[in-house]
Short mmCIF file of C-alpha atoms in Angstrom, two decimals:
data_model
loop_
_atom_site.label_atom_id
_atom_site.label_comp_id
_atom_site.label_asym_id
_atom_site.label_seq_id
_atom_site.Cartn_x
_atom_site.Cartn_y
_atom_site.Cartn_z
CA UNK A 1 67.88 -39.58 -37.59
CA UNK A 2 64.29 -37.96 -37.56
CA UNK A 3 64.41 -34.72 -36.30
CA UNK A 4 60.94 -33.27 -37.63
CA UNK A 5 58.02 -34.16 -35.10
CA UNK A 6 55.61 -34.50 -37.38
CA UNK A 7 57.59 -37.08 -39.11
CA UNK A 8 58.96 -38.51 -35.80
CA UNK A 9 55.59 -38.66 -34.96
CA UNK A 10 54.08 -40.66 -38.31
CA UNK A 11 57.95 -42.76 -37.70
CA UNK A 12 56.50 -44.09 -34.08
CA UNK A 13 52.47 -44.90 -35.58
CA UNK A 14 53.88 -47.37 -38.29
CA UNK A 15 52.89 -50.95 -38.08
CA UNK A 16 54.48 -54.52 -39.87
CA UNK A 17 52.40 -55.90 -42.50
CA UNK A 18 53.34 -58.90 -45.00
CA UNK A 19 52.98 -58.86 -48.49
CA UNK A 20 53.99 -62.03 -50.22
CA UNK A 21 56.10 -63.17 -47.66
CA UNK A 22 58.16 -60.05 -46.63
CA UNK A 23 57.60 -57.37 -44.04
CA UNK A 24 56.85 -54.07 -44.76
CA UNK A 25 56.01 -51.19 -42.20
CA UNK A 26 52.91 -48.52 -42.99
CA UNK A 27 51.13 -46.07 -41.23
CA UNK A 28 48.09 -47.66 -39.20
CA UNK A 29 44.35 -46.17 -40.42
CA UNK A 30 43.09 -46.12 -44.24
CA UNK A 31 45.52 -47.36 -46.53
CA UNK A 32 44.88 -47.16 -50.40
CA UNK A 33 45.42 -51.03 -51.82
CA UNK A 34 47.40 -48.65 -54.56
CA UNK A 35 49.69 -48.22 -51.91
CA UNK A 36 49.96 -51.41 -50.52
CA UNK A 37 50.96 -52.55 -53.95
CA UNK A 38 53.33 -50.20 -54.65
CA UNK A 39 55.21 -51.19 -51.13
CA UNK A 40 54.98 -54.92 -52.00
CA UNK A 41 56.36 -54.11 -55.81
CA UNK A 42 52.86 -56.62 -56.58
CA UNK A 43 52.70 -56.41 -60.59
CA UNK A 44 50.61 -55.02 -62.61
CA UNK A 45 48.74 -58.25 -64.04
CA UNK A 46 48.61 -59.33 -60.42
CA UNK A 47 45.73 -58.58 -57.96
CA UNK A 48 46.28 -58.18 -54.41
CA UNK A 49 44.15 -60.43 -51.57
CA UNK A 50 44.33 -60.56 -47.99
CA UNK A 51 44.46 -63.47 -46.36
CA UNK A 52 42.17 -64.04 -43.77
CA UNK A 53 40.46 -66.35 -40.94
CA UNK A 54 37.48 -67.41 -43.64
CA UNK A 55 39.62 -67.40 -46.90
CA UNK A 56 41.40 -65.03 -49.19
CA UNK A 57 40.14 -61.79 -50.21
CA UNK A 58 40.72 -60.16 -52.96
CA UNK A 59 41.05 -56.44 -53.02
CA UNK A 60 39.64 -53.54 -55.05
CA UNK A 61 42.81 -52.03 -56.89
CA UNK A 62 41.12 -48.53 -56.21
CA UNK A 63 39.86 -49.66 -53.01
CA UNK A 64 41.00 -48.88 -49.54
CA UNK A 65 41.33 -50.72 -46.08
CA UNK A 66 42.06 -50.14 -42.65
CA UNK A 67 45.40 -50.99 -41.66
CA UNK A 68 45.70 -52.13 -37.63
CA UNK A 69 49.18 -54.27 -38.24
CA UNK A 70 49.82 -57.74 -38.84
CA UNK A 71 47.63 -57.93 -42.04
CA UNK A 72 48.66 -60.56 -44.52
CA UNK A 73 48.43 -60.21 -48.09
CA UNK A 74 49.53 -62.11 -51.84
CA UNK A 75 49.23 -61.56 -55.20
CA UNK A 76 48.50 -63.84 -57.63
CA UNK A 77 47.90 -64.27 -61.56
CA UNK A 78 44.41 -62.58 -62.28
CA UNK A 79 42.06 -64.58 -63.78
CA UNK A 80 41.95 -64.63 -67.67
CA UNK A 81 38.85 -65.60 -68.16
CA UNK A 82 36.27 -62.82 -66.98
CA UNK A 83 38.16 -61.77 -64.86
CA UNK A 84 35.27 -59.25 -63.46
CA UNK A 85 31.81 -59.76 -63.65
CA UNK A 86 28.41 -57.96 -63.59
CA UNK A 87 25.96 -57.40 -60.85
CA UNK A 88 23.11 -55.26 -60.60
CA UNK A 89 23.00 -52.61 -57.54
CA UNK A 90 20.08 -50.74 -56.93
CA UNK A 91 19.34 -51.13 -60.76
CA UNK A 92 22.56 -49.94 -62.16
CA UNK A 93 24.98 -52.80 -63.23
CA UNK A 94 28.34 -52.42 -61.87
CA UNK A 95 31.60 -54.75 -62.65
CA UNK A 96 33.53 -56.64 -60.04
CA UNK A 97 35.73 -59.67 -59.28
CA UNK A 98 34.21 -63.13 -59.22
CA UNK A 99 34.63 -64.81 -55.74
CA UNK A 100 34.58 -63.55 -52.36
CA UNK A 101 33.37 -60.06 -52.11
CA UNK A 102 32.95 -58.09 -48.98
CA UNK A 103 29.70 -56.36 -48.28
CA UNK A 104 31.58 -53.32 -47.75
CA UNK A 105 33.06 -53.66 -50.77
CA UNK A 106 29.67 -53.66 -52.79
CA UNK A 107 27.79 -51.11 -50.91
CA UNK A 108 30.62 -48.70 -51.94
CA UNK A 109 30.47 -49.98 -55.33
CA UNK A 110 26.81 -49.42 -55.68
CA UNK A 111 26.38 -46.21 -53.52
CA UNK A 112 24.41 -47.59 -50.46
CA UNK A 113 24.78 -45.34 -47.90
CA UNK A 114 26.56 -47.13 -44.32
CA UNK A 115 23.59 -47.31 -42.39
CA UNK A 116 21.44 -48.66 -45.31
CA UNK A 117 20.86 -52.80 -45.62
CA UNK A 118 22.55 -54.48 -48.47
CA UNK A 119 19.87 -57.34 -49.14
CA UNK A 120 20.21 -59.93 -52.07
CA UNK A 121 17.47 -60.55 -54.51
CA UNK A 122 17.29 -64.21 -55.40
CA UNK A 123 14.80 -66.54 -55.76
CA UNK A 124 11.95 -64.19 -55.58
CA UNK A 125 12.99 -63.43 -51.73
CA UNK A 126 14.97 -60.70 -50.30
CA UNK A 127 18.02 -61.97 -48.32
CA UNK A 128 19.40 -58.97 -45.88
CA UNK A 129 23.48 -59.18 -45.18
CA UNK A 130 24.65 -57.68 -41.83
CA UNK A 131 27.12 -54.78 -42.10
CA UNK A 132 30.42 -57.11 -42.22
CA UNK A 133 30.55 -60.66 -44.04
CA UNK A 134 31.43 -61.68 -47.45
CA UNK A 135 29.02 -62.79 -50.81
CA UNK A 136 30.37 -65.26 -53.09
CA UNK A 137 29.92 -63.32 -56.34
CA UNK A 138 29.17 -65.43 -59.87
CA UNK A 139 28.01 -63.10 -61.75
CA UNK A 140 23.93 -61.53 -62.27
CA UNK A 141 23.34 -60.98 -58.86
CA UNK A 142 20.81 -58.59 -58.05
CA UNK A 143 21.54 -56.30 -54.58
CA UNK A 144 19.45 -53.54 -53.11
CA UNK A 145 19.67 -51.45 -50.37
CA UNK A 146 17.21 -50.30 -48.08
CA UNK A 147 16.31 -48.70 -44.75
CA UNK A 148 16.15 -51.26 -41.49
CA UNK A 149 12.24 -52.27 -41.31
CA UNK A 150 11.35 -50.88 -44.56
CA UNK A 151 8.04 -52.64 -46.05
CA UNK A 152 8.42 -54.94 -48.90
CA UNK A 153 5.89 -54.89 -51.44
CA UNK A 154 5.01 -57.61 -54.20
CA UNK A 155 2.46 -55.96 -57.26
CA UNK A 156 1.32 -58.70 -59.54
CA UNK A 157 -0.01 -57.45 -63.75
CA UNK A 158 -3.02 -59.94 -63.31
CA UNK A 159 -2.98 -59.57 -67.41
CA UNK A 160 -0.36 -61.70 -67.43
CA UNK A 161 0.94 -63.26 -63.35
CA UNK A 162 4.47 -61.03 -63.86
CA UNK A 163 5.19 -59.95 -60.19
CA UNK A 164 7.68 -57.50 -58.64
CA UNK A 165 9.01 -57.48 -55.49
CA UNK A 166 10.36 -54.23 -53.93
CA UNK A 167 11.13 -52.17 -50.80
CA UNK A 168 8.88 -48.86 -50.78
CA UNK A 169 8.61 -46.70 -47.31
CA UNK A 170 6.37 -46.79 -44.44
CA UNK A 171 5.47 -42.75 -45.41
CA UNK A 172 4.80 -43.78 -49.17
CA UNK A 173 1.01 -43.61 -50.39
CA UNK A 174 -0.39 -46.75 -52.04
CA UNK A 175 -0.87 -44.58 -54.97
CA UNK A 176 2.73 -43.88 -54.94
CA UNK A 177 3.45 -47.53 -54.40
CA UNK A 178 1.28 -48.32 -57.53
CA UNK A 179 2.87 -45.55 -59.58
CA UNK A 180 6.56 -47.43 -59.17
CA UNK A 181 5.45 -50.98 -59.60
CA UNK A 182 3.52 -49.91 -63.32
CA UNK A 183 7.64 -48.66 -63.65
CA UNK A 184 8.96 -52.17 -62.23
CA UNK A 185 6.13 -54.10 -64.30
CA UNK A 186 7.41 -51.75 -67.15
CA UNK A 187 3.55 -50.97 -67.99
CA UNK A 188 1.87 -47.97 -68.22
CA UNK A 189 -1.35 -46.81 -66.31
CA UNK A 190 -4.62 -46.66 -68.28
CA UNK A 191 -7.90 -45.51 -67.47
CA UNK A 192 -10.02 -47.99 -65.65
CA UNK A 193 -7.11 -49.74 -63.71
CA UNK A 194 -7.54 -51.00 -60.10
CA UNK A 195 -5.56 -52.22 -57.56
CA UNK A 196 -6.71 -54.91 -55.56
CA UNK A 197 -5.72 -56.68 -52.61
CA UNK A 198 -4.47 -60.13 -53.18
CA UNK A 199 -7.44 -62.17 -52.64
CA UNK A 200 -10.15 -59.59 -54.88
CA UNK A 201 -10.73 -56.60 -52.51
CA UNK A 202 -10.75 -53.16 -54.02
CA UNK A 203 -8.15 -50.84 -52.73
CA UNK A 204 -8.75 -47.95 -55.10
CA UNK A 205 -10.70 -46.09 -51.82
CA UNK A 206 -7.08 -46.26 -50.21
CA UNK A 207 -4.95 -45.17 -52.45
CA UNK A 208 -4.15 -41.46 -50.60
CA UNK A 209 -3.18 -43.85 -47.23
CA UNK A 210 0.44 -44.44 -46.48
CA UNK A 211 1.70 -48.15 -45.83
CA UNK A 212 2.12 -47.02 -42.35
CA UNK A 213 -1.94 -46.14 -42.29
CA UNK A 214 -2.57 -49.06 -43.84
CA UNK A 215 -0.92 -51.20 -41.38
CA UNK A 216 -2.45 -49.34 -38.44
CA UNK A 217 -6.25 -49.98 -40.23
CA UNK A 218 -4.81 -53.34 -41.19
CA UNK A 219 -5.62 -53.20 -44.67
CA UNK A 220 -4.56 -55.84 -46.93
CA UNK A 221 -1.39 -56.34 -44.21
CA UNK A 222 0.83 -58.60 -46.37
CA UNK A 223 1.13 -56.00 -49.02
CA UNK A 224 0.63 -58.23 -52.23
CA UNK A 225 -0.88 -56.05 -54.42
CA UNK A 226 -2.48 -56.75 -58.09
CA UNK A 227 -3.09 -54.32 -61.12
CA UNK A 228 -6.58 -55.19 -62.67
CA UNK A 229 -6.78 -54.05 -66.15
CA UNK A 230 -10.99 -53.46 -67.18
CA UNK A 231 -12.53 -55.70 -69.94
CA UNK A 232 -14.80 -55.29 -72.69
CA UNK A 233 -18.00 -57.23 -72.06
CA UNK A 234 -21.49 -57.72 -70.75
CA UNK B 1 -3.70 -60.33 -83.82
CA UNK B 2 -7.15 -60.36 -82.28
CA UNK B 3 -9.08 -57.43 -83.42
CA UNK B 4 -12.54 -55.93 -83.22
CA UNK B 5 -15.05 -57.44 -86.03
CA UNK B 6 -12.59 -60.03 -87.93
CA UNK B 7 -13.15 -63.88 -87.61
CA UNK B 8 -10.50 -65.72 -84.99
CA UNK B 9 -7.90 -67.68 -87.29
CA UNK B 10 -6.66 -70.77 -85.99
CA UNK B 11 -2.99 -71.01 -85.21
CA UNK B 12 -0.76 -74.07 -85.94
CA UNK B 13 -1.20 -76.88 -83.02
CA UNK B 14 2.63 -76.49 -82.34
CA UNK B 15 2.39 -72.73 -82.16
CA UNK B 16 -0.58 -73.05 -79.59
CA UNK B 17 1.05 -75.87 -78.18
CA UNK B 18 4.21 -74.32 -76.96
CA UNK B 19 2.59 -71.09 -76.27
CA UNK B 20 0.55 -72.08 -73.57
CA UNK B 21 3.69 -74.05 -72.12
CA UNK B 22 5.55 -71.05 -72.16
CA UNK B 23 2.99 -69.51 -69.70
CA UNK B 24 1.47 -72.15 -68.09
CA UNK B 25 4.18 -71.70 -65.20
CA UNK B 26 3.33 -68.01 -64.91
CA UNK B 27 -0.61 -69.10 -64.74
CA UNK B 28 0.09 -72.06 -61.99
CA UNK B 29 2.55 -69.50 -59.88
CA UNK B 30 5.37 -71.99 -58.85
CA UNK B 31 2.64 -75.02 -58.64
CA UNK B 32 2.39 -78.52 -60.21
CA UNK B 33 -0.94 -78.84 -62.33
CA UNK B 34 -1.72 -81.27 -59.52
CA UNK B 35 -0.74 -79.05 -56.41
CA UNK B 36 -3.36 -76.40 -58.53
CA UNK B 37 -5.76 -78.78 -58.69
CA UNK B 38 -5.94 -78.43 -62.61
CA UNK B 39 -6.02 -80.69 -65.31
CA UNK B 40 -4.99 -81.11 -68.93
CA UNK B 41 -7.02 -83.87 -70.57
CA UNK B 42 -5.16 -82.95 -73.88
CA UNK B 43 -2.36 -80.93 -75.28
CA UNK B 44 -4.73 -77.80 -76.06
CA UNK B 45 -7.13 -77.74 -73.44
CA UNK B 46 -7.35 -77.03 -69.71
CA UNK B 47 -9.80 -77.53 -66.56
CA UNK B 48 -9.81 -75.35 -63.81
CA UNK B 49 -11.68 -75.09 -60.95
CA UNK B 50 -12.59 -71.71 -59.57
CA UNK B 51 -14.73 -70.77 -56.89
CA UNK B 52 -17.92 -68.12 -56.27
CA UNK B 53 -18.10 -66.10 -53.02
CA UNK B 54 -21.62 -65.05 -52.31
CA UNK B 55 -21.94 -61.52 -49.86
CA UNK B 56 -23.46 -64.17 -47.89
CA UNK B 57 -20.40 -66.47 -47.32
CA UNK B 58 -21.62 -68.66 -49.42
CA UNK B 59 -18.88 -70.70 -51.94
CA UNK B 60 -19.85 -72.23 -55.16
CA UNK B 61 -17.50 -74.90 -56.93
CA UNK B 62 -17.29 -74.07 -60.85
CA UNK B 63 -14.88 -75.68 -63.51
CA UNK B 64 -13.58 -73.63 -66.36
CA UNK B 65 -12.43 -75.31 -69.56
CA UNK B 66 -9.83 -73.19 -71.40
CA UNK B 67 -9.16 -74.23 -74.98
CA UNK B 68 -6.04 -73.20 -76.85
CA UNK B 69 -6.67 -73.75 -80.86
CA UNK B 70 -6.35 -70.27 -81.53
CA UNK B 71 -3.64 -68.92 -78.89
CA UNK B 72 -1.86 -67.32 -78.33
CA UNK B 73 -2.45 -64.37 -80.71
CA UNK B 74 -6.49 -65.00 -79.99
CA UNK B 75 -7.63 -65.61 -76.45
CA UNK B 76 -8.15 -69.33 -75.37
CA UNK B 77 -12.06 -70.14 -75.68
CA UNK B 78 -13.34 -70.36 -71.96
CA UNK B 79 -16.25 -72.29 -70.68
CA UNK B 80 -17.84 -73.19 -67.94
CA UNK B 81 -18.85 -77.15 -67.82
CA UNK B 82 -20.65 -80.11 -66.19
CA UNK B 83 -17.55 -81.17 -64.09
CA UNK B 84 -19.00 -84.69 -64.90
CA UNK B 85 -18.96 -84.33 -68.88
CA UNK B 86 -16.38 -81.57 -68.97
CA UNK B 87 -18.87 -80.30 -71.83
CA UNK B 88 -21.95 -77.77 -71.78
CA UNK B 89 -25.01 -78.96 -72.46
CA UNK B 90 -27.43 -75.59 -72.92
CA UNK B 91 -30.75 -77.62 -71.75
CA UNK B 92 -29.02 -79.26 -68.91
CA UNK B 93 -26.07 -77.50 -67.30
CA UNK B 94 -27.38 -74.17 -66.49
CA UNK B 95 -26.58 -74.86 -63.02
CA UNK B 96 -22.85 -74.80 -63.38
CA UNK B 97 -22.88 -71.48 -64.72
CA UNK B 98 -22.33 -68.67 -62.23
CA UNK B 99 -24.93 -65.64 -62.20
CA UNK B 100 -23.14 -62.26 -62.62
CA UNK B 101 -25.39 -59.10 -62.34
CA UNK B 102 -24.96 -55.78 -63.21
CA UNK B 103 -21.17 -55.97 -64.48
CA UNK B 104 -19.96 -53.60 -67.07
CA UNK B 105 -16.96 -55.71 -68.14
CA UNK B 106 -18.06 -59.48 -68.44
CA UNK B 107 -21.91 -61.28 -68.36
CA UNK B 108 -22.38 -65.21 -68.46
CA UNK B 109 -24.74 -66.09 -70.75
CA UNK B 110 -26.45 -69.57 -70.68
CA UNK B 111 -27.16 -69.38 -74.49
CA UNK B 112 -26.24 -66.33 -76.54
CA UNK B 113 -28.34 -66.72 -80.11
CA UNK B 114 -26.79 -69.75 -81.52
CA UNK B 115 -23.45 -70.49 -79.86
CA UNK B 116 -25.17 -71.56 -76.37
CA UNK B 117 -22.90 -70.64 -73.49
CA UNK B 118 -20.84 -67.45 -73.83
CA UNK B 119 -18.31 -65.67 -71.23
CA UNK B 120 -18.80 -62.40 -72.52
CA UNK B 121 -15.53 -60.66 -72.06
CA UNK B 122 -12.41 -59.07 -74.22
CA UNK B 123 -10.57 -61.94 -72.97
CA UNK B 124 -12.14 -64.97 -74.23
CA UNK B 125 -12.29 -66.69 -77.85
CA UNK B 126 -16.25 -66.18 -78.18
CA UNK B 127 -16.06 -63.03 -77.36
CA UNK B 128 -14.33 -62.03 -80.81
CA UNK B 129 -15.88 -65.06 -82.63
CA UNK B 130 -19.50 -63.00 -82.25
CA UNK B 131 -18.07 -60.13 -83.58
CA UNK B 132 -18.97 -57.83 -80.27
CA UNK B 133 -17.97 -54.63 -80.12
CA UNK B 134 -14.95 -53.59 -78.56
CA UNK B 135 -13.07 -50.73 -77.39
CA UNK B 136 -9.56 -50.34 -78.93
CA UNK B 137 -7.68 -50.56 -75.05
CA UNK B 138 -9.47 -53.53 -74.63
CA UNK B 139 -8.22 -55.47 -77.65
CA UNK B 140 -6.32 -59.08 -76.62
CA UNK B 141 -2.72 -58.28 -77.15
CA UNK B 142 -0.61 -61.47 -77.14
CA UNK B 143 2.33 -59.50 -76.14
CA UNK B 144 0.37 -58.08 -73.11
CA UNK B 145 -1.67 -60.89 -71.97
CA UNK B 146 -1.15 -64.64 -71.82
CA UNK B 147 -4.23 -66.79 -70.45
CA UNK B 148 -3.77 -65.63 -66.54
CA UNK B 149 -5.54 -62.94 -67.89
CA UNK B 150 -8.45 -64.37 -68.73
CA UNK B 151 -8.52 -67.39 -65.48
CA UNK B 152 -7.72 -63.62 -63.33
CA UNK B 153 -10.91 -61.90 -64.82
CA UNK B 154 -13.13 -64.68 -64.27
CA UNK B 155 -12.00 -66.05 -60.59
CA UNK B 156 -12.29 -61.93 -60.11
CA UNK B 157 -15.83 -61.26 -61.52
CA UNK B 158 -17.04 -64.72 -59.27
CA UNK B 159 -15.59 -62.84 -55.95
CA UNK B 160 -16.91 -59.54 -56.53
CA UNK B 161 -20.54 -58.35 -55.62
CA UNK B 162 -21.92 -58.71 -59.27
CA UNK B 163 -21.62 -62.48 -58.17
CA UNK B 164 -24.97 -63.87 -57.48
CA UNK B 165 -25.02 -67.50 -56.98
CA UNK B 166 -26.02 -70.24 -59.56
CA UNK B 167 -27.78 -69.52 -62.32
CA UNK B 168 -29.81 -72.66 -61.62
CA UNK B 169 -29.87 -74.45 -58.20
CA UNK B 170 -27.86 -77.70 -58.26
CA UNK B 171 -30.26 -80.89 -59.37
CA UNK B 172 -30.93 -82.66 -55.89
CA UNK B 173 -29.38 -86.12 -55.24
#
């Protein structure tokens, strides 16, 4: 018999989850997947997944989740082969599982902040995820996150057609923007640069303007920029 | 490497070759040869059409022949031509040769002592093959430029206001 309220209490909050087949009560809120594993005895060479409406997911083993009741999970045989892979996160390379992962799940693993935009790199184009959802993960993909409505920016080296693509802020100066894309081009500034608007105007009288002036004077309004490197000649 | 007051030295055709496929994607920017408008009547050499923009409005139709015997660690050669002969004739085809005025980085010359037509610029073959004088941070690096560079100079130089129009008016038909 429970006789100490607070335990009463926590007794009368539990909910009935499965794991691999049998019941098990916990306490409704943030469980640790640690925790979850220890109640379903789930071995150590197994990982634990959820099973849900749009397929199985597996779960972080340091990971948490929020509990409501009713929850089904399984383990099963890790993969033995690369069994984690890498993908890039605001430029630092992180490990995780192949397969289904949620977008939750990466924004914690890379550090973007909740009310920041997880958005995909591929193909040259920036692919935004909503806050909930799922990314089939194969390994190399490339994930940023940004601001809602921040500006992307592509900066072409015209020495050689390399172009980056990036998200910089509405309050940034062009001169700023130009300062990270010699970073992102992995070139270095030299005297007699210029940055031009795609299409051969001059933006070097600009360069103090933020995007967000730039917009309202609508100055070179799709943001491709190019880094003109001066010739010997003449 | 290309440097300042030494004679270009061929490279191997197979060298050249597959250098200028490795960056002929970067220079076409996701299109076909076709889609560009470009051709490649051989393995080392390529046409490509670029335009002038007077401060007038006006737009003049030029073709640029890039050739690639000494790439990538020299700068293709780079001539304007007759789109007809896809050659330069110095008596004759003055008129497909853009004016540029007043530049400080790159001059067209119709004939330049006895090479006849020469894009003078740090990017091109002829440049180095007169032995002009060149600043050190202007020096063709093959690890820092591939041809873009020197199509991006050019198309630039023909849009900004040191373009002039022809340097002769078209023969009329």
């Amino acid at each position: 018999m429970i006789t100490n309220p607070e335990q009463q209490e926590k007794h009368q909050h539990t909910v009935h989850i499965k794991i691999n087949g049998m019941e098990h009560k916990t306490h409704p809120g943030e469980n640790s997947v640690e925790h979850l594993r220890q109640l379903g005895r789930v071995p150590e060479h197994e990982t634990l997944s959820q099973e849900k409406a749009e397929g199985r997911l597996d779960l972080e083993e340091k990971g948490h989740l929020e509990i409501h009741g009713g929850e089904v999970f399984v383990s099963h045989k890790r993969h033995h082969d690369h069994p984690e892979v890498e993908v890039t996160i605001n430029k630092s390379v992180h490990k995780t599982h192949r397969g289904k992962n949620s977008i939750e799940h990466l924004k914690h693993l890379g550090g973007v902040p909740k009310d920041e935009i997880l958005s995909e790199f591929k193909d040259k184009e920036f692919i935004d995820f909503g806050a909930e959802g799922h990314v089939e993960i194969h390994g190399g993909e490339i994930f940023v996150g940004h601001r809602p409505g921040e500006p992307i920016v592509e900066v072409t080296n015209l020495n050689t057609n390399e172009s980056v693509k990036f998200f910089a802020k509405w309050d940034e100066t062009l001169q700023q923007v130009w300062t990270t894309a010699y970073a992102e081009l992995k070139e270095s500034p030299k005297p007699g640069d210029e940055l031009l608007c795609d299409g051969g105007a001059s933006l070097m009288t600009y360069l103090s303007c933020t995007l967000a002036q730039l917009r309202e004077k609508k100055v070179c309004l799709h943001r491709k920029y190019q880094i003109r490197r001066a010739t010997g000649g003449a | 490497m290309a440097q300042a007051g030494t004679m270009p030295v061929l490279a191997t055709p197979s060298d050249a070759i597959s250098a200028l496929e490795r960056d002929l994607p970067k220079a076409l920017r996701n299109r076909s040869l076709e889609e560009a408008g470009w051709r490649r009547p051989d393995g080392m050499t390529l046409v490509v059409p670029l335009q002038g923009r007077q401060a007038n409005g006006t737009v003049d139709e030029y073709l640029l022949k890039l050739g690639f015997a000494y790439y990538p660690e020299w700068p293709p050669s780079a001539l304007f031509v007759n789109p007809q002969t896809l050659n330069y004739d110095s008596d004759k085809d003055k008129c497909w040769l853009p004016l540029i005025d007043g530049c400080p980085e790159i001059a067209v010359h119709a004939k330049y002592q006895t090479i006849g037509q020469l894009i003078c610029c740090s990017l091109t073959l002829e440049f180095y093959a007169i032995k002009h004088d060149v600043k050190p941070e202007h020096v063709w690096i093959a690890q820092k430029h591939n041809f873009s560079a020197t199509i991006n100079q050019i198309d630039w130089v023909l849009k900004s206001p040191f373009y002039k129009g022809r340097q002769n008016a078209l023969p009329s038909r």
